[in-house]
mmCIF file of C-alpha atoms in Angstrom:
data_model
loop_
_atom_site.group_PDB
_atom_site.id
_atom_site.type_symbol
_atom_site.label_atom_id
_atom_site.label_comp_id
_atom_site.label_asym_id
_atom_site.label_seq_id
_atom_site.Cartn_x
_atom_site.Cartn_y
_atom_site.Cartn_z
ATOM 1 C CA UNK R 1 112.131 47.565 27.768
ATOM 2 C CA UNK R 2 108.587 47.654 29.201
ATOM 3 C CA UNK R 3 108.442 43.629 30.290
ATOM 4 C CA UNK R 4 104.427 44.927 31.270
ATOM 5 C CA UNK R 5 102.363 46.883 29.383
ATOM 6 C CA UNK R 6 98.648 47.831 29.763
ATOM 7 C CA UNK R 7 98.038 49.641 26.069
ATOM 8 C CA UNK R 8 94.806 51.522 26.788
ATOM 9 C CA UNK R 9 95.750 54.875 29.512
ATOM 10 C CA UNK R 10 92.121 54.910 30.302
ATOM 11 C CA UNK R 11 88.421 53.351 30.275
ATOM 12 C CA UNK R 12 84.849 55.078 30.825
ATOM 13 C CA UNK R 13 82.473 51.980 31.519
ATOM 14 C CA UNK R 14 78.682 52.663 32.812
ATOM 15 C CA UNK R 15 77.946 51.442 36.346
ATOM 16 C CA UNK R 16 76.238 48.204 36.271
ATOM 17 C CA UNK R 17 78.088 47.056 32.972
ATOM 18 C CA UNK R 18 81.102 44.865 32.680
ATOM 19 C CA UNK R 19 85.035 46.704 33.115
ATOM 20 C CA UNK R 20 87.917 44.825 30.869
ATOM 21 C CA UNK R 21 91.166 45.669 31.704
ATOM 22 C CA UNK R 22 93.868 44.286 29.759
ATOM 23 C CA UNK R 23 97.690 43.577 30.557
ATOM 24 C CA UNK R 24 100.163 41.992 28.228
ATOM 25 C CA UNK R 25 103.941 40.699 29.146
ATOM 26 C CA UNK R 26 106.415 39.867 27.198
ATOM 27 C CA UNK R 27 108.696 37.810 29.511
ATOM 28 C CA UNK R 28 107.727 33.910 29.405
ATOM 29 C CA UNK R 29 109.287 33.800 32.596
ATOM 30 C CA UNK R 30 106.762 35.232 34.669
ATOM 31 C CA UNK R 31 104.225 32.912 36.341
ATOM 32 C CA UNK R 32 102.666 34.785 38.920
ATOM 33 C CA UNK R 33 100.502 37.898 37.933
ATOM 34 C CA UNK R 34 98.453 40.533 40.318
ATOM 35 C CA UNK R 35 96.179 42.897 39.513
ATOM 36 C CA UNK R 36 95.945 46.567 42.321
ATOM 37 C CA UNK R 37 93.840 49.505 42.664
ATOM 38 C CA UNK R 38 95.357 52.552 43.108
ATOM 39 C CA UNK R 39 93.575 55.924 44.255
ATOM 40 C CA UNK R 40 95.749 59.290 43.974
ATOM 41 C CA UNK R 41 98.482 59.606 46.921
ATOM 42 C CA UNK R 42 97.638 56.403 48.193
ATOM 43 C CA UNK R 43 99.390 53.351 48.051
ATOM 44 C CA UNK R 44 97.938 50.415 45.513
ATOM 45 C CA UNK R 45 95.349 47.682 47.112
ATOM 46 C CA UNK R 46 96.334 44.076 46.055
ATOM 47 C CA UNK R 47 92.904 43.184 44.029
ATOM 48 C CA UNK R 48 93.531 39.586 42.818
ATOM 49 C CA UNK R 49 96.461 37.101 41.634
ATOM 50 C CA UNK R 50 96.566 34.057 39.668
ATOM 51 C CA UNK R 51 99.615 31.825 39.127
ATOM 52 C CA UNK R 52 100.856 29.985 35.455
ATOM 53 C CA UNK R 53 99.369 26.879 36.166
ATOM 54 C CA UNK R 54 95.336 28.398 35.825
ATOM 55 C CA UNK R 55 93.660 30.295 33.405
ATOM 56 C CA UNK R 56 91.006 32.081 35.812
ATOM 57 C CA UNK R 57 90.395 33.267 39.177
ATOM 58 C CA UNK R 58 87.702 34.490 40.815
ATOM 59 C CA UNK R 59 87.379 36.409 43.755
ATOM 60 C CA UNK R 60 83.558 38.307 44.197
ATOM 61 C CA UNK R 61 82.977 40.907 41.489
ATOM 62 C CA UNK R 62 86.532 40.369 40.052
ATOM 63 C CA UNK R 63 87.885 37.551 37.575
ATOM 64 C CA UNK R 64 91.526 37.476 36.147
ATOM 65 C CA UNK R 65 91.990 35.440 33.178
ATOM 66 C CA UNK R 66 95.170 34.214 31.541
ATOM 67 C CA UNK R 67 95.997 33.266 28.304
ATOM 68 C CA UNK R 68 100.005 32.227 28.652
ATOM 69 C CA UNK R 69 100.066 31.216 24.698
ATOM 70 C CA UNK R 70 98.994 34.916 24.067
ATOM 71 C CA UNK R 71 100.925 36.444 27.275
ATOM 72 C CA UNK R 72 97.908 38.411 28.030
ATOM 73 C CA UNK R 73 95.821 38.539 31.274
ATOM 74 C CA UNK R 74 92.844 40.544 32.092
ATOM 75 C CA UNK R 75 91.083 41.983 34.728
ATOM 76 C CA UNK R 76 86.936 42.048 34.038
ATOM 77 C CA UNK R 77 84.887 43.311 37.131
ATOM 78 C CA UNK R 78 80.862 42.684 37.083
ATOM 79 C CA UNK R 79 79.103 44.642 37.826
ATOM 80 C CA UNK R 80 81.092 48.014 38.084
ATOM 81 C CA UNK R 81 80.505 50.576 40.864
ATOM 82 C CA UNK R 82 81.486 54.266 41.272
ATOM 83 C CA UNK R 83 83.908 53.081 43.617
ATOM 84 C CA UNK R 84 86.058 51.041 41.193
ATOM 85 C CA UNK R 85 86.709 54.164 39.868
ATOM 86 C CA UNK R 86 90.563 54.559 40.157
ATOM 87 C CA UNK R 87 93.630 53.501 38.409
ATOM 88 C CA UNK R 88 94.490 49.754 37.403
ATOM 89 C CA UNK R 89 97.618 48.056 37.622
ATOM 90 C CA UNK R 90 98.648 44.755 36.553
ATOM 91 C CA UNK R 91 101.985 43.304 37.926
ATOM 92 C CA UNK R 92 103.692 39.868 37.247
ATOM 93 C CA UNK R 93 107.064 38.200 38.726
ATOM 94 C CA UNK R 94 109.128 35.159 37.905
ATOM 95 C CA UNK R 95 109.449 32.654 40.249
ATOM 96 C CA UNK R 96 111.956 33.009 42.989
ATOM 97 C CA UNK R 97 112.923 36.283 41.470
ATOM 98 C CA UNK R 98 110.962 38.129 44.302
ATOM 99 C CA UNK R 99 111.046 41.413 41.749
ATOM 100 C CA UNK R 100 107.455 41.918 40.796
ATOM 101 C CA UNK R 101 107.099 43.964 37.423
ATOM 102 C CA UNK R 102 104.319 46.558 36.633
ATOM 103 C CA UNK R 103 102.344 48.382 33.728
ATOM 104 C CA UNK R 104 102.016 52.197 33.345
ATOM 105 C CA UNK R 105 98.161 51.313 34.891
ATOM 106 C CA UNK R 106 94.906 51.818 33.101
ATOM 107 C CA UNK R 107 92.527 54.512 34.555
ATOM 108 C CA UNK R 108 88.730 53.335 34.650
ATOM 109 C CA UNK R 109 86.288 55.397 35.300
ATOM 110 C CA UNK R 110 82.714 54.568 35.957
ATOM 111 C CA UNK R 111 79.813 56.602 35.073
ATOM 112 C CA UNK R 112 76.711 56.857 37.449
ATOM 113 C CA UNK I 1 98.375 40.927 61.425
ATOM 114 C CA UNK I 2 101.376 42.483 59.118
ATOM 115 C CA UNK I 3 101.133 46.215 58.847
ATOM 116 C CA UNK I 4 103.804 49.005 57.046
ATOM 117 C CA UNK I 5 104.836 52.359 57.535
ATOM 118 C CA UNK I 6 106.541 54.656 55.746
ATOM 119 C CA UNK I 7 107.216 58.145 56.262
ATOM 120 C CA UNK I 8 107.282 61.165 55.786
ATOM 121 C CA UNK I 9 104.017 61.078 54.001
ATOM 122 C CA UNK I 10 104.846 64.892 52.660
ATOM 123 C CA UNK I 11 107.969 66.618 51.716
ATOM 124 C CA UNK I 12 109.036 69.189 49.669
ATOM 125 C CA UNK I 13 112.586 69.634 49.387
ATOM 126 C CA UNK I 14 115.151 71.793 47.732
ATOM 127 C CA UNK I 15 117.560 70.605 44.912
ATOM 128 C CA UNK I 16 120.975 69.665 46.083
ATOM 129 C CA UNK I 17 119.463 69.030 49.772
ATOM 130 C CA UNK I 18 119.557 65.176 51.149
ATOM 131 C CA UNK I 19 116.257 62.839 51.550
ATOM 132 C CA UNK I 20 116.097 60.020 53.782
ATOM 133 C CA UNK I 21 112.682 58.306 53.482
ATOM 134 C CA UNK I 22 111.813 55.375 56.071
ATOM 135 C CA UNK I 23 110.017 51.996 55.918
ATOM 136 C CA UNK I 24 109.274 49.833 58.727
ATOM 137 C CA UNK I 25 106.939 46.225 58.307
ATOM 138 C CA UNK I 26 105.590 45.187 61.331
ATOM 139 C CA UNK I 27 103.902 41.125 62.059
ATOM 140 C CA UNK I 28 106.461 39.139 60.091
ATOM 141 C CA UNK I 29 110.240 38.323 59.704
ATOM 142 C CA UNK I 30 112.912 38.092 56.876
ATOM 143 C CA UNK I 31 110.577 40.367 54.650
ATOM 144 C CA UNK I 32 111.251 40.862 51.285
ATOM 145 C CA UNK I 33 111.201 44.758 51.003
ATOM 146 C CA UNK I 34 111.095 46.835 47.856
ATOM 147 C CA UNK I 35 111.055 50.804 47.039
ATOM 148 C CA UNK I 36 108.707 51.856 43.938
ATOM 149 C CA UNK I 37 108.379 55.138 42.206
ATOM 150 C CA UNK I 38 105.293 56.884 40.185
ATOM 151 C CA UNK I 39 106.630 59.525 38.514
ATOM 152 C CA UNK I 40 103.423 62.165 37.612
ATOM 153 C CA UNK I 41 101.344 60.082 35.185
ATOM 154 C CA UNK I 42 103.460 57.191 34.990
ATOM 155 C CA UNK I 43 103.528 53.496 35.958
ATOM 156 C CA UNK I 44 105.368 51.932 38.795
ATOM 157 C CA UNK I 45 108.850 51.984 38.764
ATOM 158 C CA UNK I 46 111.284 49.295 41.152
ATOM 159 C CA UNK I 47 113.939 51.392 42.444
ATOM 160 C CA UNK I 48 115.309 48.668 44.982
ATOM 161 C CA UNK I 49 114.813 45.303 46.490
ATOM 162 C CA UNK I 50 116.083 43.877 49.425
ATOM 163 C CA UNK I 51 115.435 39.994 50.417
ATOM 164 C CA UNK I 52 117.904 40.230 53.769
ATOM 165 C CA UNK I 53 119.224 42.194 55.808
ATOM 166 C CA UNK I 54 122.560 44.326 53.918
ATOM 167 C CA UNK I 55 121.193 43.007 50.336
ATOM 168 C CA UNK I 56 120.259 45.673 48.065
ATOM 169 C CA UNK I 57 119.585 45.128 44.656
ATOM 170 C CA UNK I 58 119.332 48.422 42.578
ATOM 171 C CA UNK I 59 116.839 48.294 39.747
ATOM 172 C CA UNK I 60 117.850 51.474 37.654
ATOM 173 C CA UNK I 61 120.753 53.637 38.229
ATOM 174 C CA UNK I 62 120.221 57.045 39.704
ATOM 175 C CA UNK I 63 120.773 59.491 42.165
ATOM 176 C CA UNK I 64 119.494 57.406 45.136
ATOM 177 C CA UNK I 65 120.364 54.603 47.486
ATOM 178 C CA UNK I 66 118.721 51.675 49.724
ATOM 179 C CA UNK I 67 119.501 50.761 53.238
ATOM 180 C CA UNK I 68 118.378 47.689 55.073
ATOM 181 C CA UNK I 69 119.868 47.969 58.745
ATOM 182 C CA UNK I 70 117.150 46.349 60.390
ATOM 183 C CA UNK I 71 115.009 42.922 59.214
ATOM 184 C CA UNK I 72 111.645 44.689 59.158
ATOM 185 C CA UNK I 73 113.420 48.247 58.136
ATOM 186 C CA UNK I 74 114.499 49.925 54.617
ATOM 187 C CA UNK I 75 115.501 53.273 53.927
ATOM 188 C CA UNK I 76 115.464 55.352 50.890
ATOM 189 C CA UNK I 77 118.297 57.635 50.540
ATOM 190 C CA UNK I 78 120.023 60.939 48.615
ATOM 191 C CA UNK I 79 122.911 63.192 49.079
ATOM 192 C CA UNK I 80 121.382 65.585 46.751
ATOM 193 C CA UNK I 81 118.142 65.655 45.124
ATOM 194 C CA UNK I 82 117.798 67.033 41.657
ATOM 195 C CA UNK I 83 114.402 67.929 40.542
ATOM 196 C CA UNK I 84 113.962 64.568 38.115
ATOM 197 C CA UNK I 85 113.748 63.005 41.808
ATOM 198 C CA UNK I 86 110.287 64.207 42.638
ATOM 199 C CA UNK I 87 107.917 61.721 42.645
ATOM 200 C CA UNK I 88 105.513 59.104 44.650
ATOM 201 C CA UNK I 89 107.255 56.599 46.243
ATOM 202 C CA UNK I 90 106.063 54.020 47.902
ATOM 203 C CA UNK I 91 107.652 50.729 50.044
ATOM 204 C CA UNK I 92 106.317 47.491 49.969
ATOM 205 C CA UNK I 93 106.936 43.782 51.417
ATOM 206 C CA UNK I 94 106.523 40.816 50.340
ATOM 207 C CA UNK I 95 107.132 36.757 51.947
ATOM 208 C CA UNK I 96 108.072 33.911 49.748
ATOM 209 C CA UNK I 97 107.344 35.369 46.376
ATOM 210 C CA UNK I 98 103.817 35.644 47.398
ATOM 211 C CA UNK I 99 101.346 38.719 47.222
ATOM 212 C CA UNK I 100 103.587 42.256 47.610
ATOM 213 C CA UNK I 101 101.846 44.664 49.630
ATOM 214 C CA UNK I 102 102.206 48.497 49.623
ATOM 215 C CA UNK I 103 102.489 51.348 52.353
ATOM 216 C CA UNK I 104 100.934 54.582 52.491
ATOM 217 C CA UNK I 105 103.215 56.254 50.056
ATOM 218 C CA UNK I 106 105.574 59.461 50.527
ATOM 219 C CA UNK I 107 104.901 62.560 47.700
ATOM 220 C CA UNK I 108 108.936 64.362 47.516
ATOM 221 C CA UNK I 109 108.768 67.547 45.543
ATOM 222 C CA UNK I 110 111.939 68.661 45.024
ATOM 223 C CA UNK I 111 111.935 72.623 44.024
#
């Protein structure tokens, strides 16, 4: 049972334009959420979190929003850059659990 | 500052050999400590968790094992590898719940 899924494999956005990268949970238990960067044979870069009790944070170019009553979060990056180009993971946990949960990733790509 | 290590970064092994893959975090105490796995073109799977020293929670069963002998140390383990083993894996820590941060990753091919 996939507890974290990110439904789209991949995303080609134009540099300059605005990424959306999309995660949706199904356990109402979580309440702590992350979003990493992963480049091939590396090991992920922790991006930005946001806990249950807010519906955005913001952190330079990158915003996470939540939407508990949906279980959905997303990742939106303005402007993109060639360098976001990588693969996207969101992960969440449940408190005092200390077992964080992640998607299968979304790969963006951004076009020069 | 808190860094991790985790090694070999490379190895290609044959089926049936063992694997022993090691962790160390470095710049904190009473980690929590955690092996993943990306399989080729696949998410990232929790293997094990450890919040203390001799506490190993396993995630999935399979053909490998955890180790925490040490505070800051974890080790990933197999008698024999089978070729569904190869893979990415990476250790990570984490305090308090907080923000879970990865190593460097090790890349097993198992032939």
């Amino acid at each position: 049972d996939q507890q974290v899924k990110q439904n789209s494999p991949s995303l080609s956005v134009q540099e300059g334009r605005i990424s959306i990268l999309n995660c949706d949970y199904t356990n109402s238990m979580f309440d702590y959420f992350l979003w990493y960067k992963k480049y091939p044979a590396e090991g992920p870069t922790f991006l930005i979190s946001i806990s249950s009790i807010k519906d955005k944070n913001e952190d330079g170019r990158f915003t996470v929003f939540l939407n508990k009553s949906a279980k959905h979060l997303s990742l939106h990056i303005v402007p993109s850059q060639p360098g976001d180009s990588a693969v996207y993971f969101c992960a969440a946990s449940a408190g005092g659990t200390y077992k964080y949960i992640f998607g299968t990733g979304t790969r963006l790509k951004v076009l020069a | 500052s808190q860094t991790i290590h985790q090694w070999p970064a490379t190895l290609v092994q044959p089926v049936g050999s063992p694997l022993s893959l090691e962790c160390t975090v470095e710049g904190t105490s009473n980690p929590n400590l955690y092996w993943y796995r990306q399989a080729a073109g696949r998410g990232l799977q929790l293997l094990f968790y450890s919040v203390g020293i001799g506490q190993i929670s396993s995630e999935v069963p399979q053909n490998l094992s955890a180790s925490r002998p040490q505070d800051r140390q974890f080790i990933l383990s197999s008698k024999k590898l089978l070729l569904s083993d190869s893979g990415f894996y990476l250790c990570a820590w984490s305090v308090a719940g907080n923000t879970i941060y990865f190593g460097e990753g090790s890349w097993l091919t198992v032939v």
